[in-house]
Each structure stands twice: as structure tokens, then as C-alpha cells.
PDB file of C-alpha atoms in Angstrom:
ATOM      1  CA  MET A   1      36.886  12.761  63.947  1.00  0.00           C
ATOM      2  CA  ALA A   2      33.459  13.974  65.853  1.00  0.00           C
ATOM      3  CA  TYR A   3      32.646  17.260  64.106  1.00  0.00           C
ATOM      4  CA  SER A   4      30.721  19.664  67.380  1.00  0.00           C
ATOM      5  CA  ASN A   5      28.349  22.500  67.144  1.00  0.00           C
ATOM      6  CA  GLY A   6      30.458  24.649  68.438  1.00  0.00           C
ATOM      7  CA  SER A   7      30.699  28.291  67.624  1.00  0.00           C
ATOM      8  CA  SER A   8      34.598  28.452  67.080  1.00  0.00           C
ATOM      9  CA  GLY A   9      36.245  28.320  63.238  1.00  0.00           C
ATOM     10  CA  GLY A  10      33.438  27.175  61.452  1.00  0.00           C
ATOM     11  CA  GLY A  11      33.746  24.057  62.428  1.00  0.00           C
ATOM     12  CA  GLY A  12      29.242  24.793  61.985  1.00  0.00           C
ATOM     13  CA  MET A  13      29.840  24.182  58.575  1.00  0.00           C
ATOM     14  CA  MET A  14      30.874  21.241  57.976  1.00  0.00           C
ATOM     15  CA  PRO A  15      27.329  19.301  59.302  1.00  0.00           C
ATOM     16  CA  ASP A  16      25.322  21.674  56.750  1.00  0.00           C
ATOM     17  CA  LEU A  17      27.863  20.444  54.123  1.00  0.00           C
ATOM     18  CA  GLN A  18      27.483  17.157  54.821  1.00  0.00           C
ATOM     19  CA  LEU A  19      23.417  16.972  54.870  1.00  0.00           C
ATOM     20  CA  ARG A  20      23.719  19.318  51.668  1.00  0.00           C
ATOM     21  CA  MET A  21      25.880  16.617  50.282  1.00  0.00           C
ATOM     22  CA  SER A  22      23.583  13.985  51.532  1.00  0.00           C
ATOM     23  CA  LYS A  23      20.677  15.632  49.627  1.00  0.00           C
ATOM     24  CA  LYS A  24      22.197  16.120  46.327  1.00  0.00           C
ATOM     25  CA  ILE A  25      23.049  12.116  46.478  1.00  0.00           C
ATOM     26  CA  ALA A  26      19.400  10.723  47.594  1.00  0.00           C
ATOM     27  CA  GLN A  27      18.936  13.076  44.319  1.00  0.00           C
ATOM     28  CA  LEU A  28      21.154  11.309  42.383  1.00  0.00           C
ATOM     29  CA  THR A  29      20.148   8.221  43.571  1.00  0.00           C
ATOM     30  CA  LYS A  30      16.883   9.005  42.207  1.00  0.00           C
ATOM     31  CA  VAL A  31      17.694  10.191  39.196  1.00  0.00           C
ATOM     32  CA  ILE A  32      20.018   7.716  38.218  1.00  0.00           C
ATOM     33  CA  TYR A  33      16.968   4.500  39.815  1.00  0.00           C
ATOM     34  CA  HIS A  34      15.013   7.032  37.297  1.00  0.00           C
ATOM     35  CA  LEU A  35      17.110   6.683  34.015  1.00  0.00           C
ATOM     36  CA  ASN A  36      17.430   2.627  35.173  1.00  0.00           C
ATOM     37  CA  ASN A  37      13.617   2.124  35.641  1.00  0.00           C
ATOM     38  CA  LYS A  38      13.276   4.137  31.803  1.00  0.00           C
ATOM     39  CA  ASN A  39      17.018   2.342  30.364  1.00  0.00           C
ATOM     40  CA  GLU A  40      14.858  -0.749  31.236  1.00  0.00           C
ATOM     41  CA  ASP A  41      11.196  -0.399  30.064  1.00  0.00           C
ATOM     42  CA  HIS A  42      12.806   1.069  26.537  1.00  0.00           C
ATOM     43  CA  ASP A  43      14.372  -1.899  26.535  1.00  0.00           C
ATOM     44  CA  MET A  44      11.636  -3.962  26.692  1.00  0.00           C
ATOM     45  CA  ASP A  45       9.687  -1.824  24.393  1.00  0.00           C
ATOM     46  CA  LEU A  46      12.406  -2.544  22.055  1.00  0.00           C
ATOM     47  CA  ALA A  47      12.663  -5.970  21.941  1.00  0.00           C
ATOM     48  CA  GLU A  48       9.235  -5.890  21.793  1.00  0.00           C
ATOM     49  CA  MET A  49       8.918  -4.262  18.694  1.00  0.00           C
ATOM     50  CA  ALA A  50      11.355  -6.705  17.264  1.00  0.00           C
ATOM     51  CA  ASP A  51       8.862  -9.192  18.301  1.00  0.00           C
ATOM     52  CA  GLN A  52       6.284  -7.556  16.596  1.00  0.00           C
ATOM     53  CA  TYR A  53       8.407  -6.741  13.293  1.00  0.00           C
ATOM     54  CA  GLU A  54       9.634 -10.889  12.912  1.00  0.00           C
ATOM     55  CA  SER A  55       5.809 -12.118  13.027  1.00  0.00           C
ATOM     56  CA  GLU A  56       5.237  -9.337  10.618  1.00  0.00           C
ATOM     57  CA  ILE A  57       7.802 -10.812   7.912  1.00  0.00           C
ATOM     58  CA  GLU A  58       6.927 -13.945   8.894  1.00  0.00           C
ATOM     59  CA  THR A  59       3.078 -13.285   8.138  1.00  0.00           C
ATOM     60  CA  VAL A  60       4.025 -11.874   4.619  1.00  0.00           C
ATOM     61  CA  LEU A  61       6.964 -14.843   3.628  1.00  0.00           C
ATOM     62  CA  ARG A  62       3.926 -17.772   4.254  1.00  0.00           C
ATOM     63  CA  ASP A  63       2.136 -15.216   2.734  1.00  0.00           C
ATOM     64  CA  THR A  64       3.863 -14.332   0.319  1.00  0.00           C
ATOM     65  CA  ALA A  65       4.572 -18.488  -0.379  1.00  0.00           C
ATOM     66  CA  ASP A  66       1.104 -19.108  -0.607  1.00  0.00           C
ATOM     67  CA  LYS A  67       0.413 -17.313  -3.856  1.00  0.00           C
ATOM     68  CA  LEU A  68       3.269 -18.359  -5.633  1.00  0.00           C
ATOM     69  CA  ASN A  69       2.780 -21.792  -4.409  1.00  0.00           C
ATOM     70  CA  ALA A  70      -0.876 -20.766  -5.836  1.00  0.00           C
ATOM     71  CA  PHE A  71      -0.302 -19.043  -9.452  1.00  0.00           C
ATOM     72  CA  GLN A  72       2.719 -22.175  -9.702  1.00  0.00           C
ATOM     73  CA  ALA A  73      -0.643 -24.849  -9.143  1.00  0.00           C
ATOM     74  CA  TRP A  74      -2.021 -22.572 -11.456  1.00  0.00           C
ATOM     75  CA  ARG A  75       0.423 -22.473 -14.506  1.00  0.00           C
ATOM     76  CA  ARG A  76       0.141 -26.207 -14.013  1.00  0.00           C
ATOM     77  CA  ARG A  77      -2.958 -27.112 -14.354  1.00  0.00           C
ATOM     78  CA  GLY A  78      -2.912 -24.453 -17.953  1.00  0.00           C
ATOM     79  CA  GLY A  79      -4.456 -21.755 -15.961  1.00  0.00           C
ATOM     80  CA  LEU A  80      -2.152 -19.702 -18.677  1.00  0.00           C
ATOM     81  CA  SER A  81      -3.098 -21.196 -21.931  1.00  0.00           C
ATOM     82  CA  ARG A  82      -6.318 -21.587 -21.054  1.00  0.00           C
ATOM     83  CA  ALA A  83      -6.067 -17.511 -20.243  1.00  0.00           C
ATOM     84  CA  VAL A  84      -4.492 -16.830 -23.538  1.00  0.00           C
ATOM     85  CA  SER A  85      -6.987 -18.529 -25.382  1.00  0.00           C
ATOM     86  CA  VAL A  86      -9.476 -16.817 -23.316  1.00  0.00           C
ATOM     87  CA  VAL A  87      -8.168 -13.452 -24.759  1.00  0.00           C
ATOM     88  CA  GLN A  88      -7.801 -14.299 -27.984  1.00  0.00           C
ATOM     89  CA  ALA A  89     -11.431 -15.324 -28.736  1.00  0.00           C
ATOM     90  CA  ALA A  90     -11.763 -11.967 -27.358  1.00  0.00           C
ATOM     91  CA  LEU A  91      -9.639 -10.409 -29.357  1.00  0.00           C
ATOM     92  CA  ASP A  92     -11.167 -11.661 -32.366  1.00  0.00           C
ATOM     93  CA  SER A  93     -14.740 -11.609 -30.968  1.00  0.00           C
ATOM     94  CA  ARG A  94     -13.653  -7.915 -30.623  1.00  0.00           C
ATOM     95  CA  ARG A  95     -12.067  -7.515 -34.464  1.00  0.00           C
ATOM     96  CA  GLU A  96     -15.332  -9.308 -35.761  1.00  0.00           C
ATOM     97  CA  GLU A  97     -17.389  -7.010 -33.793  1.00  0.00           C
ATOM     98  CA  LEU A  98     -15.696  -4.050 -35.837  1.00  0.00           C
ATOM     99  CA  ARG A  99     -15.349  -5.589 -39.202  1.00  0.00           C
ATOM    100  CA  VAL A 100     -19.376  -6.099 -38.366  1.00  0.00           C
ATOM    101  CA  GLN A 101     -19.434  -2.101 -38.049  1.00  0.00           C
ATOM    102  CA  GLU A 102     -17.394  -1.187 -40.991  1.00  0.00           C
ATOM    103  CA  VAL A 103     -20.104  -3.511 -43.124  1.00  0.00           C
ATOM    104  CA  VAL A 104     -22.409  -1.504 -42.011  1.00  0.00           C
ATOM    105  CA  LYS A 105     -21.066   1.546 -42.136  1.00  0.00           C
ATOM    106  CA  LYS A 106     -20.701   0.801 -45.856  1.00  0.00           C
ATOM    107  CA  MET A 107     -23.349  -0.204 -46.891  1.00  0.00           C
ATOM    108  CA  SER A 108     -25.917   2.572 -44.308  1.00  0.00           C
ATOM    109  CA  GLU A 109     -23.385   4.899 -46.936  1.00  0.00           C
ATOM    110  CA  GLN A 110     -24.696   3.313 -50.352  1.00  0.00           C
ATOM    111  CA  ASN A 111     -28.364   3.702 -48.890  1.00  0.00           C
ATOM    112  CA  GLU A 112     -27.956   7.274 -48.630  1.00  0.00           C
ATOM    113  CA  ALA A 113     -26.348   7.720 -51.373  1.00  0.00           C
ATOM    114  CA  ALA A 114     -28.623   5.567 -53.503  1.00  0.00           C
ATOM    115  CA  LYS A 115     -31.242   7.108 -51.557  1.00  0.00           C
ATOM    116  CA  ALA A 116     -30.458  11.052 -52.552  1.00  0.00           C
ATOM    117  CA  SER A 117     -30.183   9.610 -56.117  1.00  0.00           C
ATOM    118  CA  ALA A 118     -34.289   8.944 -55.521  1.00  0.00           C
ATOM    119  CA  MET A 119     -34.425  11.349 -54.260  1.00  0.00           C
ATOM    120  CA  ARG A 120     -33.062  13.559 -56.810  1.00  0.00           C
ATOM    121  CA  GLU A 121     -34.766  11.557 -60.077  1.00  0.00           C
ATOM    122  CA  PHE A 122     -38.226  11.902 -58.304  1.00  0.00           C
ATOM    123  CA  ALA A 123     -36.971  15.468 -58.444  1.00  0.00           C
ATOM    124  CA  ALA A 124     -36.560  15.545 -61.777  1.00  0.00           C
ATOM    125  CA  TYR A 125     -39.557  13.023 -62.673  1.00  0.00           C
ATOM    126  CA  LYS A 126     -41.405  16.569 -60.301  1.00  0.00           C
ATOM    127  CA  VAL A 127     -40.277  18.973 -62.614  1.00  0.00           C
ATOM    128  CA  ALA A 128     -40.883  17.104 -65.881  1.00  0.00           C
ATOM    129  CA  LEU A 129     -44.832  16.235 -65.574  1.00  0.00           C
ATOM    130  CA  SER A 130     -45.627  20.051 -64.304  1.00  0.00           C
TER     131      SER A 130
END
């Protein structure tokens, strides 16, 4: 079927319709091409992100294993009992310090009471002399 560009009976509309359809097809082809490229880029980004997360997970697991191994080695070397001994010694030292402070406070109170008593006696003696 060949179309003529003649003026009879609307035959001239067919090439115009064909041109518009070709332009629309070209436009849609560009959109599809763009979407495919975008999809491929997105897939690559997702794959890269997944690799990064896997790497980060491996790093965290490795660090955790290292810390756990170090703690177990410390515990095997008696680190826990040494730590308890150090804390116990610090606690005993603090208790002794508090006991000494209490003794000093009592002695200070006794000294103040004796001083007040001596001052009263001295005042009474002064009054008796005058």
C-alpha cells in the first residue's frame, strides 16, 4: 500500500500521522533507554552498598572476636581476681580513712569541750581574784 500526497479524500493525513507516530516512538525509546540506564545504575549502587555493609559487618565481627579473645585471655591470666583484689584494697583503704576521720572528729570535739571547760574555770578564777 503506497500512500500518495494527493489532495483527494484525506490521503494526506496518513504521512502526518506516521510522522507523529515515529516521533512518539522515538521519544518513548529514549525514555525506555533512560529508565534502563537508571535501573542499571541503581542496581550497581545497591550491589556496592551491599558490599560495603558486608565489609562493615565483617569488621565488626572481627573486632568483637578480638575483644572477646582479649577478655578471655585476661580472665585466664587471673585478671578478674586481681581486679577484685585492687577494688577490695581501695575499699579497705577508704574505710580506714573514714575511721581515722571519725576519730579525729571525736578528738576535736573532746578538745573543744576541754577548752570550753578550761575557759570557764579561768573566767571563774579571774572573777575570784578580782
